[in-house]
Coordinates of C-alpha atoms in Angstrom, one line a residue:
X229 CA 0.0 0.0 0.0
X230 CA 1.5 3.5 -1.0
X231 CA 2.1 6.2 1.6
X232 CA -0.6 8.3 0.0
X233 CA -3.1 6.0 0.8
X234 CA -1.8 5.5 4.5
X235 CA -2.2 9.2 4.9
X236 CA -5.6 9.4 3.9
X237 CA -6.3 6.4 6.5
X238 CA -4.7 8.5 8.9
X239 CA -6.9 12.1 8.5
X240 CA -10.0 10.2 7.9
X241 CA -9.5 8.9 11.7
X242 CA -8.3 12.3 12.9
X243 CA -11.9 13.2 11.3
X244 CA -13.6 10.6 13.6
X245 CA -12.3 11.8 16.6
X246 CA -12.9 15.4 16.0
X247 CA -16.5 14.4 15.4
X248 CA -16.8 12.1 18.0
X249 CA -17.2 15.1 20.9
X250 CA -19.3 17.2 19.1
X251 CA -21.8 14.6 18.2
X252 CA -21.4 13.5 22.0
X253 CA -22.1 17.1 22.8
X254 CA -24.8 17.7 20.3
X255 CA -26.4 14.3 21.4
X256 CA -27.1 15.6 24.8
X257 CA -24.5 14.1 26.2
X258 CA -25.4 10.5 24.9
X259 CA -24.7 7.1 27.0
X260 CA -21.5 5.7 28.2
X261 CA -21.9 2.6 26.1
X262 CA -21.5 4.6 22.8
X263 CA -18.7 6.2 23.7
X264 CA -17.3 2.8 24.6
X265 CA -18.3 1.4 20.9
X266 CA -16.6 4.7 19.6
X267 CA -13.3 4.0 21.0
X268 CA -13.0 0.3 20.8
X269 CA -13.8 1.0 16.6
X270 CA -11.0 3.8 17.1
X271 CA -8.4 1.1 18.4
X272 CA -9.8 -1.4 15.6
X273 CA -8.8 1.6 13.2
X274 CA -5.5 2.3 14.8
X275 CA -4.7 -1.5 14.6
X276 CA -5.3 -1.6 11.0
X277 CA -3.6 1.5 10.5
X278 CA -0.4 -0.2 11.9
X279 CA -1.1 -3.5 10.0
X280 CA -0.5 -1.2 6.7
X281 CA 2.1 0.4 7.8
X282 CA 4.0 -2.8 7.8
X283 CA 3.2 -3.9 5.1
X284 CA 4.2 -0.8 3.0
X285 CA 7.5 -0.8 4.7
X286 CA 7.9 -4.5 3.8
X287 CA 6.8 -3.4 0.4
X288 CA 9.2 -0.7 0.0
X289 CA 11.9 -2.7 1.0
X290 CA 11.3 -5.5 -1.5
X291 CA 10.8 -2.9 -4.2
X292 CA 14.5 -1.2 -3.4
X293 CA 16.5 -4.8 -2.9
X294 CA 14.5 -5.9 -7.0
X295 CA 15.8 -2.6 -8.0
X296 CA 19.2 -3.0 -6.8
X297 CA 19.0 -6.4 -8.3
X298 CA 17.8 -5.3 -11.7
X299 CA 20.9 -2.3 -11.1
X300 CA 23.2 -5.2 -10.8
X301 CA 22.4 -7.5 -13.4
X302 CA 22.4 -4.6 -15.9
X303 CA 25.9 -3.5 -14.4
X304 CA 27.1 -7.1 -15.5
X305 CA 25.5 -7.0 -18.9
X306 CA 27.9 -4.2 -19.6
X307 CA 30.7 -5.6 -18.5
X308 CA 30.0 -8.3 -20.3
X309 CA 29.3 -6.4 -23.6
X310 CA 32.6 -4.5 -22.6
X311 CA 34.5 -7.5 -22.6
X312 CA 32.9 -9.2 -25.7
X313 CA 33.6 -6.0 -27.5
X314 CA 37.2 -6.6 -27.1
X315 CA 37.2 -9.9 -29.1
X316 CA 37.2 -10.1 -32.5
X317 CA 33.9 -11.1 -33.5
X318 CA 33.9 -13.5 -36.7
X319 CA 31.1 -12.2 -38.8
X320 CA 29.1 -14.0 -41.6
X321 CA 31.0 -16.1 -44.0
X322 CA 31.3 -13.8 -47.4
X323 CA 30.2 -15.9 -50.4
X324 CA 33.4 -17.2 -52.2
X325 CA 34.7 -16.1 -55.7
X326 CA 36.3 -19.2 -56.2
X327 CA 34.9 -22.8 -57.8
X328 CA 36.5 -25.5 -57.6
X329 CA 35.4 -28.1 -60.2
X330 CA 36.5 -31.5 -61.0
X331 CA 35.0 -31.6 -65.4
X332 CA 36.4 -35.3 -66.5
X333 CA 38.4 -35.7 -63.6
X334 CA 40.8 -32.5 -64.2
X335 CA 41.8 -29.9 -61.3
X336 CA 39.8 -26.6 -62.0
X337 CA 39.6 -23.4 -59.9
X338 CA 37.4 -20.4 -61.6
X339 CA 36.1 -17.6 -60.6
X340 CA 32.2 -17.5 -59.8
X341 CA 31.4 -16.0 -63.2
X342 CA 33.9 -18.5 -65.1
X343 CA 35.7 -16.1 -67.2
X344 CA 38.9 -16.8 -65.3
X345 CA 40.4 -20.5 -64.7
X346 CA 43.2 -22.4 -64.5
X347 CA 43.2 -26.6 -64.3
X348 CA 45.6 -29.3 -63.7
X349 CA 46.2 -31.7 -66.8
X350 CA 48.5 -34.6 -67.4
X351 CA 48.7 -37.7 -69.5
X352 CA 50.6 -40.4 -69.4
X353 CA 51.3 -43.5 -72.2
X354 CA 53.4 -46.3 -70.8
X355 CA 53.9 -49.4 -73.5
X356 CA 55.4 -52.6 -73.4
X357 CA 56.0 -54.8 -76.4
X358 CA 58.1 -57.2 -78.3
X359 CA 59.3 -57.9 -81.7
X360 CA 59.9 -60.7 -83.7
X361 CA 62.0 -58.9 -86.6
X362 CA 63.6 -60.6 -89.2
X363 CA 66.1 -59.3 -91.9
X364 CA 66.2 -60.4 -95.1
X365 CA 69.9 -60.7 -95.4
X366 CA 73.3 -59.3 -93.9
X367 CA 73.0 -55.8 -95.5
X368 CA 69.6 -55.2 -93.4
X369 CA 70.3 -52.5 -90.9
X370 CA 69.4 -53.2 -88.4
X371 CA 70.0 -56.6 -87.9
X372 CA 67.8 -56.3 -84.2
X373 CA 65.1 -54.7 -82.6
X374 CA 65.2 -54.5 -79.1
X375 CA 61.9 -55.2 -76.8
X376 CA 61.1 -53.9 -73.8
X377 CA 58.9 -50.6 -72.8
X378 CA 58.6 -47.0 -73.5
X379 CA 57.3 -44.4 -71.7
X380 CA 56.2 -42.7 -74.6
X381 CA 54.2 -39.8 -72.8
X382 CA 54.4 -38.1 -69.8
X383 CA 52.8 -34.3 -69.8
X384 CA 51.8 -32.5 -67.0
X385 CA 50.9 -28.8 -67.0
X386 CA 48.4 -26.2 -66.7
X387 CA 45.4 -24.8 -69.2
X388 CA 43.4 -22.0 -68.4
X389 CA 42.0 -18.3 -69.2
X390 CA 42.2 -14.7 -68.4
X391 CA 38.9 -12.7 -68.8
X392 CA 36.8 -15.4 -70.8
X393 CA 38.6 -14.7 -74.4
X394 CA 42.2 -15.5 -73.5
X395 CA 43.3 -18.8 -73.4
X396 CA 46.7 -20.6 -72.5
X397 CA 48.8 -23.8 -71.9
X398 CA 52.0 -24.5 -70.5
X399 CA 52.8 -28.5 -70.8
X400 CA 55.9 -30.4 -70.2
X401 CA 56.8 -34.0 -71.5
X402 CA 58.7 -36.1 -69.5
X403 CA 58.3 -38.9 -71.5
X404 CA 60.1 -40.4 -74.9
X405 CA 62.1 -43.1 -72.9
X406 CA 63.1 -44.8 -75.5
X407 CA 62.1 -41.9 -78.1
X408 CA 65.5 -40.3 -79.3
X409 CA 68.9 -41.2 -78.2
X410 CA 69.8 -38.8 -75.5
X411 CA 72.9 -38.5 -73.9
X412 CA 75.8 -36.1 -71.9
X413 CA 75.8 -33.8 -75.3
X414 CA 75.4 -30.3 -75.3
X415 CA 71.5 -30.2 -76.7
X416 CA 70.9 -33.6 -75.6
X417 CA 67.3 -33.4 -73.5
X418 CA 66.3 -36.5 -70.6
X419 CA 65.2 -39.4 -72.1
X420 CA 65.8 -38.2 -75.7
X421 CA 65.2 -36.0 -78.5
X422 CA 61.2 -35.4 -77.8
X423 CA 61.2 -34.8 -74.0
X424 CA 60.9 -30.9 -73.5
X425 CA 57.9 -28.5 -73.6
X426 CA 55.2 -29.8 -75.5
X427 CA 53.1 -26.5 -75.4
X428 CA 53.6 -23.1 -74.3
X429 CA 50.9 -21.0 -75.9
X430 CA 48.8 -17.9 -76.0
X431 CA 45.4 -18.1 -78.0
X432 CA 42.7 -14.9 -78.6
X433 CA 39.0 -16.3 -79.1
X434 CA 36.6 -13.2 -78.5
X435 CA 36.1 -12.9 -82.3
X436 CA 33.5 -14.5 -84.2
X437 CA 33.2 -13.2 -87.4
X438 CA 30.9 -15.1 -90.1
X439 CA 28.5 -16.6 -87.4
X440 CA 31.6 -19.0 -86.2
X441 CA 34.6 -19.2 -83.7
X442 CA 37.9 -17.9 -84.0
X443 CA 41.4 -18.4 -82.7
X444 CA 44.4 -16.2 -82.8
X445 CA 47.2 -18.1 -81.5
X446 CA 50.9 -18.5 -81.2
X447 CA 53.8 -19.9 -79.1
X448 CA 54.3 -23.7 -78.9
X449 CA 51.6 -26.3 -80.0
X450 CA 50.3 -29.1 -81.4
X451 CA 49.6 -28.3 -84.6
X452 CA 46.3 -28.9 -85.9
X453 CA 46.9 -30.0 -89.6
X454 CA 46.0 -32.9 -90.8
X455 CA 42.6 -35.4 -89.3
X456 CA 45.5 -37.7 -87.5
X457 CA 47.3 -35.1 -85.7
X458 CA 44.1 -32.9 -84.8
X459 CA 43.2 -36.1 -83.2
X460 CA 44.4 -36.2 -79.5
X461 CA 46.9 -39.1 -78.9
X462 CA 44.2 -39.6 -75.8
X463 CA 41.7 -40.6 -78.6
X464 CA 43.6 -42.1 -81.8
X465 CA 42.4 -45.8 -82.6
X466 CA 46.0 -47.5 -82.6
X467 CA 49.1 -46.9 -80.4
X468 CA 50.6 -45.0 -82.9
X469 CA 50.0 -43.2 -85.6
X470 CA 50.6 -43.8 -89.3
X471 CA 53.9 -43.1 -90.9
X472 CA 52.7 -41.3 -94.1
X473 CA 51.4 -38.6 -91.3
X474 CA 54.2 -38.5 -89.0
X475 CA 56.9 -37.9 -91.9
X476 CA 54.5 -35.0 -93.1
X477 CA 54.2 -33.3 -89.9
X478 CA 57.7 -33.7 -89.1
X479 CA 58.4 -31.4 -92.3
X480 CA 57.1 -28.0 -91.0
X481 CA 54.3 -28.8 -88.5
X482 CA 53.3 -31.8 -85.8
X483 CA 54.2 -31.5 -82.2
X484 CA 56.3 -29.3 -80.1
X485 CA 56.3 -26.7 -83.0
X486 CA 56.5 -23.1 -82.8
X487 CA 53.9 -21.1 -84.6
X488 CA 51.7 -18.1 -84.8
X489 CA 48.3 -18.0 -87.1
X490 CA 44.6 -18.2 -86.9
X491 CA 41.9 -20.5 -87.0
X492 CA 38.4 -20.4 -87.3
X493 CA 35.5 -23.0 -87.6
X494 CA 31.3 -23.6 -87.3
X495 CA 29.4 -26.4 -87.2
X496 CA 30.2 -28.0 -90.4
X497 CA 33.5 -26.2 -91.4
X498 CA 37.1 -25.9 -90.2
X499 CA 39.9 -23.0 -92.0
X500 CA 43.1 -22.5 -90.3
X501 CA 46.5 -21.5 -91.3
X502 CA 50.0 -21.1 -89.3
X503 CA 53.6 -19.5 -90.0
X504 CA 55.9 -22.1 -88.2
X505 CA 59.2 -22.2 -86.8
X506 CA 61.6 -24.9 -85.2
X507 CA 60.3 -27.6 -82.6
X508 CA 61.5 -26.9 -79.0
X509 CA 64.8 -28.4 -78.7
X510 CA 66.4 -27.3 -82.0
X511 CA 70.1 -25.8 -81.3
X512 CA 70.0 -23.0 -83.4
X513 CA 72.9 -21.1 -82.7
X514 CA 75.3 -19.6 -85.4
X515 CA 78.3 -20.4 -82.9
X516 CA 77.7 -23.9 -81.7
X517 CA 80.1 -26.5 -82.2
X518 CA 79.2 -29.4 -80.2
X519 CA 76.3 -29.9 -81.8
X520 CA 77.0 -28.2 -84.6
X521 CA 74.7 -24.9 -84.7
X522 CA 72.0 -24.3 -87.2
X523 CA 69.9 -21.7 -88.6
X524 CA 65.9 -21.3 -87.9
X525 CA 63.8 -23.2 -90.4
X526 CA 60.5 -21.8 -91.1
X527 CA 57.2 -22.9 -93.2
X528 CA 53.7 -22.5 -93.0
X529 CA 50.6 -25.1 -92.9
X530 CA 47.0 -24.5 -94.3
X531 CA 43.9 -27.0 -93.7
X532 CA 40.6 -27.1 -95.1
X533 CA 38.4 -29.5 -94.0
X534 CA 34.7 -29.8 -92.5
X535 CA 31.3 -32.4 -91.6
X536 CA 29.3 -31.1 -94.6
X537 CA 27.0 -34.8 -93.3
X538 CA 25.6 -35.1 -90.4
X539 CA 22.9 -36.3 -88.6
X540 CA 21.5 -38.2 -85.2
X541 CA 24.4 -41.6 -86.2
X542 CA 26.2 -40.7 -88.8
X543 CA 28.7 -38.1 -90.2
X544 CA 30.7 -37.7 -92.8
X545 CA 34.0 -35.5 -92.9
X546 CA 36.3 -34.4 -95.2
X547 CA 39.4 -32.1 -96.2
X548 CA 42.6 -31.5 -98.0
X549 CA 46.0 -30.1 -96.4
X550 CA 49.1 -28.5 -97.4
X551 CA 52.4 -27.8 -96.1
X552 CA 55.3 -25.8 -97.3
X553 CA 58.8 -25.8 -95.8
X554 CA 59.8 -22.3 -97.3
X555 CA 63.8 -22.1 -95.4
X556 CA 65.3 -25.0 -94.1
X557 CA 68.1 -25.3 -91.0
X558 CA 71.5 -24.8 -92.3
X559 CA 74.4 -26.0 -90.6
X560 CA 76.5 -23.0 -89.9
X561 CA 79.7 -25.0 -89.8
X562 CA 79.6 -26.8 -93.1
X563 CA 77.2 -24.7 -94.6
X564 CA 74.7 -27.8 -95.8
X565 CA 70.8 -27.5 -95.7
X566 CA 69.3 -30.9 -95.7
X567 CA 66.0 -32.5 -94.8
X568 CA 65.8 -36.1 -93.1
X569 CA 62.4 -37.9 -93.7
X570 CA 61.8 -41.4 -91.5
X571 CA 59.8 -42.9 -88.9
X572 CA 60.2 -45.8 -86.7
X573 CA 57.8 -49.1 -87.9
X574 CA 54.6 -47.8 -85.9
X575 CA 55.6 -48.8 -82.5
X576 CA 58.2 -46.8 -80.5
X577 CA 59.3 -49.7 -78.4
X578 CA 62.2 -49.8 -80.2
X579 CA 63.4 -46.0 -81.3
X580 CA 65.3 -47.3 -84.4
X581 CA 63.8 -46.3 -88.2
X582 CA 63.5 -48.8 -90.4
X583 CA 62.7 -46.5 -93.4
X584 CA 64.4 -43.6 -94.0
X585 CA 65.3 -40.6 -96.7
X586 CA 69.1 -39.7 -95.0
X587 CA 70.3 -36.3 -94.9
X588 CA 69.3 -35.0 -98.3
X589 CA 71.6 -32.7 -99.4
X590 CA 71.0 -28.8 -100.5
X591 CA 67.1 -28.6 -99.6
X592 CA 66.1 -25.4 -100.7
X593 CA 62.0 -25.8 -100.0
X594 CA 60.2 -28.8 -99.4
X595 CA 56.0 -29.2 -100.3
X596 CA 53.5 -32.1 -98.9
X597 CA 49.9 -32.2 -100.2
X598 CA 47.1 -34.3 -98.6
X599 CA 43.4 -35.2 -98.7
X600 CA 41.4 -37.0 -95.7
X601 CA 38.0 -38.5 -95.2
X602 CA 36.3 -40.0 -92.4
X603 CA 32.9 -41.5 -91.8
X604 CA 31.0 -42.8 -89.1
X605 CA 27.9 -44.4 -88.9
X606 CA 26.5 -45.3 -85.1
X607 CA 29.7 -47.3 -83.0
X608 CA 31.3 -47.7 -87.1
X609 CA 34.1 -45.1 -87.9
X610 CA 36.6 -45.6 -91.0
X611 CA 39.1 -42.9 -92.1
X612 CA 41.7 -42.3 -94.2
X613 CA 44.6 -39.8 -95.3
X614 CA 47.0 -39.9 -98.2
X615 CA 50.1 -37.3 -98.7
X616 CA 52.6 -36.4 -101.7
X617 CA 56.0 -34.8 -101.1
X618 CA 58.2 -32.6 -103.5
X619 CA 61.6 -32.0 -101.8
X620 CA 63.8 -29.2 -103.8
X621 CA 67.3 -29.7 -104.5
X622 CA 68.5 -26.1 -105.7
X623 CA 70.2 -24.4 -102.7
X624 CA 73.3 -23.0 -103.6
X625 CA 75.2 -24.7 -100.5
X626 CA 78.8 -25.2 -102.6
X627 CA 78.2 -28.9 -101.8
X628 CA 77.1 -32.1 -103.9
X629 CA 75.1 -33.5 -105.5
X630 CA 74.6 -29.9 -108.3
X631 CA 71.7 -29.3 -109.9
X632 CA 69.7 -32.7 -109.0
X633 CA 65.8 -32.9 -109.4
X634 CA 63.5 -32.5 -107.3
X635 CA 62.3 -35.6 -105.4
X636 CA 58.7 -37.1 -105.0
X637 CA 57.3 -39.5 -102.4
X638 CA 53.7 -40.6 -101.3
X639 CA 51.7 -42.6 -98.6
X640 CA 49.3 -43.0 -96.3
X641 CA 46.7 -45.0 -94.4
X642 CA 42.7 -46.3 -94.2
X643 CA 41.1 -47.7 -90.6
X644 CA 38.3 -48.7 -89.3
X645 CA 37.1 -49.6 -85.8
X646 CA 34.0 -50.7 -84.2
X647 CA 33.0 -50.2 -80.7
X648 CA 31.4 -53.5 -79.3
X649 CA 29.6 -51.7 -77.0
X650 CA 27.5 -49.4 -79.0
X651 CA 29.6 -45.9 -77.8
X652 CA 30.6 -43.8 -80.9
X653 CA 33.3 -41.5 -81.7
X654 CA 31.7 -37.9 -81.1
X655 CA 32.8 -35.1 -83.8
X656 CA 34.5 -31.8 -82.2
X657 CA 34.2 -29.3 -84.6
X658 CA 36.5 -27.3 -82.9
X659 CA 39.6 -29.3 -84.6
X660 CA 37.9 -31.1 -87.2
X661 CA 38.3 -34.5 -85.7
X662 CA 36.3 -37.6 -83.7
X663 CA 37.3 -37.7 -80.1
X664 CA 37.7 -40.7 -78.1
X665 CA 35.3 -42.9 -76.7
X666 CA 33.3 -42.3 -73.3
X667 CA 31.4 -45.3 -71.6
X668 CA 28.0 -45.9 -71.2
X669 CA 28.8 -47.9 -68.3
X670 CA 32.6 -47.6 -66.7
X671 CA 34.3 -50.3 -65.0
X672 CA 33.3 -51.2 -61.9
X673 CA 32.9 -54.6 -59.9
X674 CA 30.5 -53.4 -57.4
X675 CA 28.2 -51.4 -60.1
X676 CA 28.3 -54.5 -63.0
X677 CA 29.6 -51.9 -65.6
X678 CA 32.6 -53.2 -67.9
X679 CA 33.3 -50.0 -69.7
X680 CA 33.8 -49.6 -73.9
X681 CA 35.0 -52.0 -76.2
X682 CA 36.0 -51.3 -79.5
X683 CA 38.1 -53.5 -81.9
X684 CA 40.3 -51.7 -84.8
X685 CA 42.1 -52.8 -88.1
X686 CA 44.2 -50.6 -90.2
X687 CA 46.4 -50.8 -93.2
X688 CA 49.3 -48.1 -94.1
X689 CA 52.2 -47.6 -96.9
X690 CA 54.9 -45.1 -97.0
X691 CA 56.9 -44.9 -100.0
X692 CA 60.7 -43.4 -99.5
X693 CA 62.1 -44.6 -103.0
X694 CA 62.9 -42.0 -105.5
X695 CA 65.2 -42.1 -108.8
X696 CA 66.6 -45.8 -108.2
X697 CA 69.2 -46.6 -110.1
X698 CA 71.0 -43.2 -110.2
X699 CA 73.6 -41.7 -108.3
X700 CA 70.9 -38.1 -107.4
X701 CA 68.5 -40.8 -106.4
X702 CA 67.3 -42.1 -103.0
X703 CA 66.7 -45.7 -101.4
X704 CA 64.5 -44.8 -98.4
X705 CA 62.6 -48.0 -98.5
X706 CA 58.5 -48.8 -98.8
X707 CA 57.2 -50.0 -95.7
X708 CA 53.7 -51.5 -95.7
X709 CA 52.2 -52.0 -91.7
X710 CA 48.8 -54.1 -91.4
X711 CA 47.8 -53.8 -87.7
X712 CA 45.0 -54.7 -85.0
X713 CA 43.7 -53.1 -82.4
X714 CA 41.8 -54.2 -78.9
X715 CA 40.8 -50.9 -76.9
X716 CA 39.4 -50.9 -73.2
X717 CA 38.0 -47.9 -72.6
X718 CA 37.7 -48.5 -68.5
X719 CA 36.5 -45.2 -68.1
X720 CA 36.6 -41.2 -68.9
X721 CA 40.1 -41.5 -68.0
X722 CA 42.0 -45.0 -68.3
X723 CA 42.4 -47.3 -71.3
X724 CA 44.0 -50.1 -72.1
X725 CA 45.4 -50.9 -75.6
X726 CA 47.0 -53.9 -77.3
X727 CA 47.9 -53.3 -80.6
X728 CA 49.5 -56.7 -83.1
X729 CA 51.7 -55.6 -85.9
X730 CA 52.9 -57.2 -89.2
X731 CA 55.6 -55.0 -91.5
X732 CA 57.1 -55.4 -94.8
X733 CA 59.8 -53.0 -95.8
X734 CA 61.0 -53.7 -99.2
X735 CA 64.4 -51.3 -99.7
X736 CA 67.8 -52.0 -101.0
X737 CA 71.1 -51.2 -100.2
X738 CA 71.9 -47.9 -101.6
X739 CA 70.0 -46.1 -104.8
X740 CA 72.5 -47.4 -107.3
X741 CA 72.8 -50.8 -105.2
X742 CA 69.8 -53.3 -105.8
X743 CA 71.7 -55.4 -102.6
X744 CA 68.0 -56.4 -100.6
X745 CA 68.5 -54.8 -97.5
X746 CA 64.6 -54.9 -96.2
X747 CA 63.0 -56.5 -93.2
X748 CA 59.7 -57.9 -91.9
X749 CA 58.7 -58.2 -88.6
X750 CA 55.4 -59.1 -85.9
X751 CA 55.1 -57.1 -83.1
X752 CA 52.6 -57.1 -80.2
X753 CA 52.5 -54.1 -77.4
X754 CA 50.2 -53.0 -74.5
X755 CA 49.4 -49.1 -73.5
X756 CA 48.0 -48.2 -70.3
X757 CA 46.8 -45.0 -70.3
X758 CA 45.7 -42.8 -67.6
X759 CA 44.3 -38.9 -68.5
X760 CA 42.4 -36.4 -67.4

């Protein structure tokens, strides 16, 4: 009860008693039993009066200790605060401008909007094989192939772009075991004359004239000429690839090249064309002696090809090449410009050629022409390429042979494979090839899945035989390869391959010597393959 209320009590009572005489006085001086009812109702009053008195004191006290209470818990809410306010705080995670993506199994960080990556990509080819090679008589060279294993790729590197439009690669290659024959040599590279960068390359793509795609590239690459080459070495049918091919590319184009051009493709058509230089590795140095130092060669490639057919399961492609080797490398201690054209017997096992050219002397230019087709038709796909090579003799080195003619070679391939399991090779119109194979159902003992297989037959010829019989002309050999193919595709990113090989290479001693100096020879090798 408040002390207002406690003082009204209080004059109310003071009220009574006032009253009490006069109404006494006014009653006539009334009986002594009312003033005895008046008083014992005044000490009823006063008792009462007491009673609340307590209790507001009881009241008020309870009132002051909650307050001091509530005063003390607020007191150690700001302490609290206080203290809370000197450690840091860690506020709401920001989103993050960073993905991290795993497409096929490859290493990918971009930025949220994707105009910026960089991935992780490697490959690597490991074979194993043996030959059975037998040569016709004592003037074969060799006499021996040696079996064993190869570690024919090994790349690791980086791909990736800067502001959606500028792409770029930088690739090593650790493999080529058995590729070249390296060695303590000034210019010798590990594990022979292949291992070294493999791409090192800036590429523009925000154009797109014509309703297509464009590239503007240059640096080190692999080459997109011919339908072989375009092909990854992840995708190609057979272990290897043809001869006829290989001794084209090696002219002014293939692997590990350096070149600057353009390229630019739709849906059904490809155009591209490159200035190149040397492959990485070359020792071109006008003051070299051991090896001997040689001048920059340069060229230039041009490739027309396209899928003018194509519908749900079939497609059909086709296109013609051409490649000019405009300056050649010239020794710059004996002064000769020559061009070697070989290839080892479509398995690299074994690094030795069993056709080749030599060092043809005073190479002024050098030309190769080619056409290619390819069809497919559901899990079917057949292809095939032929080339023709002019080599000019006219540089005016002061050496021999004078004045010889110009010499003329051709060869090439056909194939065909079939995928067991119904998969087919998808076109990319980006390079004007088929890519590899990707499984309906990968490998897997708990799932039931047995991945992709395809089986594959192909047939190739490489003619190195020009002017027999005279002393300008050159015994390179013709080597004719049949070979089979068993592919596991185990999944996206590992296959298996086992490839048997039968060769015939018909060549003679010399050009003026009809001696028989070929060879034939079975060979059976196994890839495993693991890329992403």
């Amino acid at each position: 009860m408040g002390a207002t209320k406690v003082g009204a009590i209080a004059i109310g009572l003071a009220g009574a008693l006032a009253a009490s005489p006069a109404y006494a006085q006014s009653a006539g001086g009334g009986s002594d039993a009312e003033i005895a009812l008046l008083k014992q109702q005044l000490k009823m009053l006063e008792q009462k009066l007491d009673k609340l008195q307590k209790q507001t004191n009881a009241n008020t006290a309870t009132a002051a200790s909650a307050n001091a209470n509530a005063k003390a818990a607020d007191a150690k809410a700001a302490r609290v605060a206080s203290a809370n306010a000197a450690i840091p705080v860690k506020g709401p995670v920001a989103p993050s401008g960073v993905v991290v993506t795993l497409p096929n199994n490859r290493p990918t960080i971009c930025t949220a909007d994707e105009q910026n990556c960089v991935a992780i990509t490697s490959r690597v080819h490991w074979d194993v094989g043996g030959y059975d090679y037998r040569p016709n008589t004592a003037a074969t060279s060799p006499q021996k192939l040696d079996s064993g294993e190869n570690l024919r790729r090994a790349r690791i590197g980086i791909v990736g772009k800067f502001f959606g439009d500028w792409n770029y690669a930088l690739i090593y290659d650790f493999g080529g075991s058995s590729d070249g024959f390296g060695g303590a040599a000034a210019g010798s590279l590990p594990g022979g004359g292949t291992s070294g960068v493999e791409n090192a390359y800036l590429s523009y793509t925000g154009l797109k004239p014509f309703g297509g795609k464009m590239a503007i590239e240059a640096g080190i690459m692999d080459l997109l000429w011919t339908m072989d080459e375009s092909t990854s070495s992840n995708d190609i049918l057979f272990m290897e690839r043809a001869s006829a091919g290989i001794i084209a590319q090696n002219v002014a184009a293939g692997d590990f090249r350096s070149a600057i051009g353009t390229r630019w493709w739709n849906d059904q058509l490809w155009l591209g064309g490159y200035a190149t230089g040397p492959t990485t590795g070359q020792i071109h140095s006008a003051s070299s002696v051991t090896p001997a130092g040689s001048s920059e060669q340069y060229g230039a490639v041009v490739r027309v090809a396209g899928n003018p057919i194509s519908g749900k399961d079939y497609s059909v492609h086709i296109g013609a090449d051409a490649e000019w080797l405009v300056q050649p490398p010239r020794n710059q201690l004996t002064q000769a410009q020559t061009l070697t054209l070989s290839d080892r017997p479509e398995l690299r096992i074994d690094p030795t050629t069993l056709i080749s050219t030599g060092a043809i002397a005073n190479v002024s230019g050098a030309q190769v022409y080619g056409v290619e087709a390819a069809a497919t038709y559901g899990p079917f796909i057949a292809q095939g390429e032929y080339y023709w090579f002019n080599i000019d003799r006219t540089a005016n080195t002061g050496l021999p042979p004078f004045g010889a003619p110009s010499l003329k070679f051709d060869g090439g391939y056909a194939q065909v494979g079939y995928v067991l399991t119904g998969e087919n090779h998808a076109y990319n119109s980006s390079t004007a090839s088929y890519g590899g194979i990707k499984p309906h159902d990968p490998f897997s003992l708990a799932g039931g899945g047995w991945g992709a297989w395809e089986i594959a037959g192909r047939v190739s010829q490489m003619n190195l035989n020009d002017q027999v019989g005279q002393a300008v002309g050159v015994a390179g050999g013709r080597q004719t390869v049949y070979t089979a193919a068993l592919n596991w595709y185990v999944n996206n990113n590992v296959r298996f391959m086992l490839n048997y090989l039968h060769g015939d290479v018909a060549k003679q001693a010399s050009a003026t010597s009809p001696v028989d100096a070929g060879s034939k020879f079975d060979a059976v090798a196994l890839r495993t393959q693991v890329a992403f």
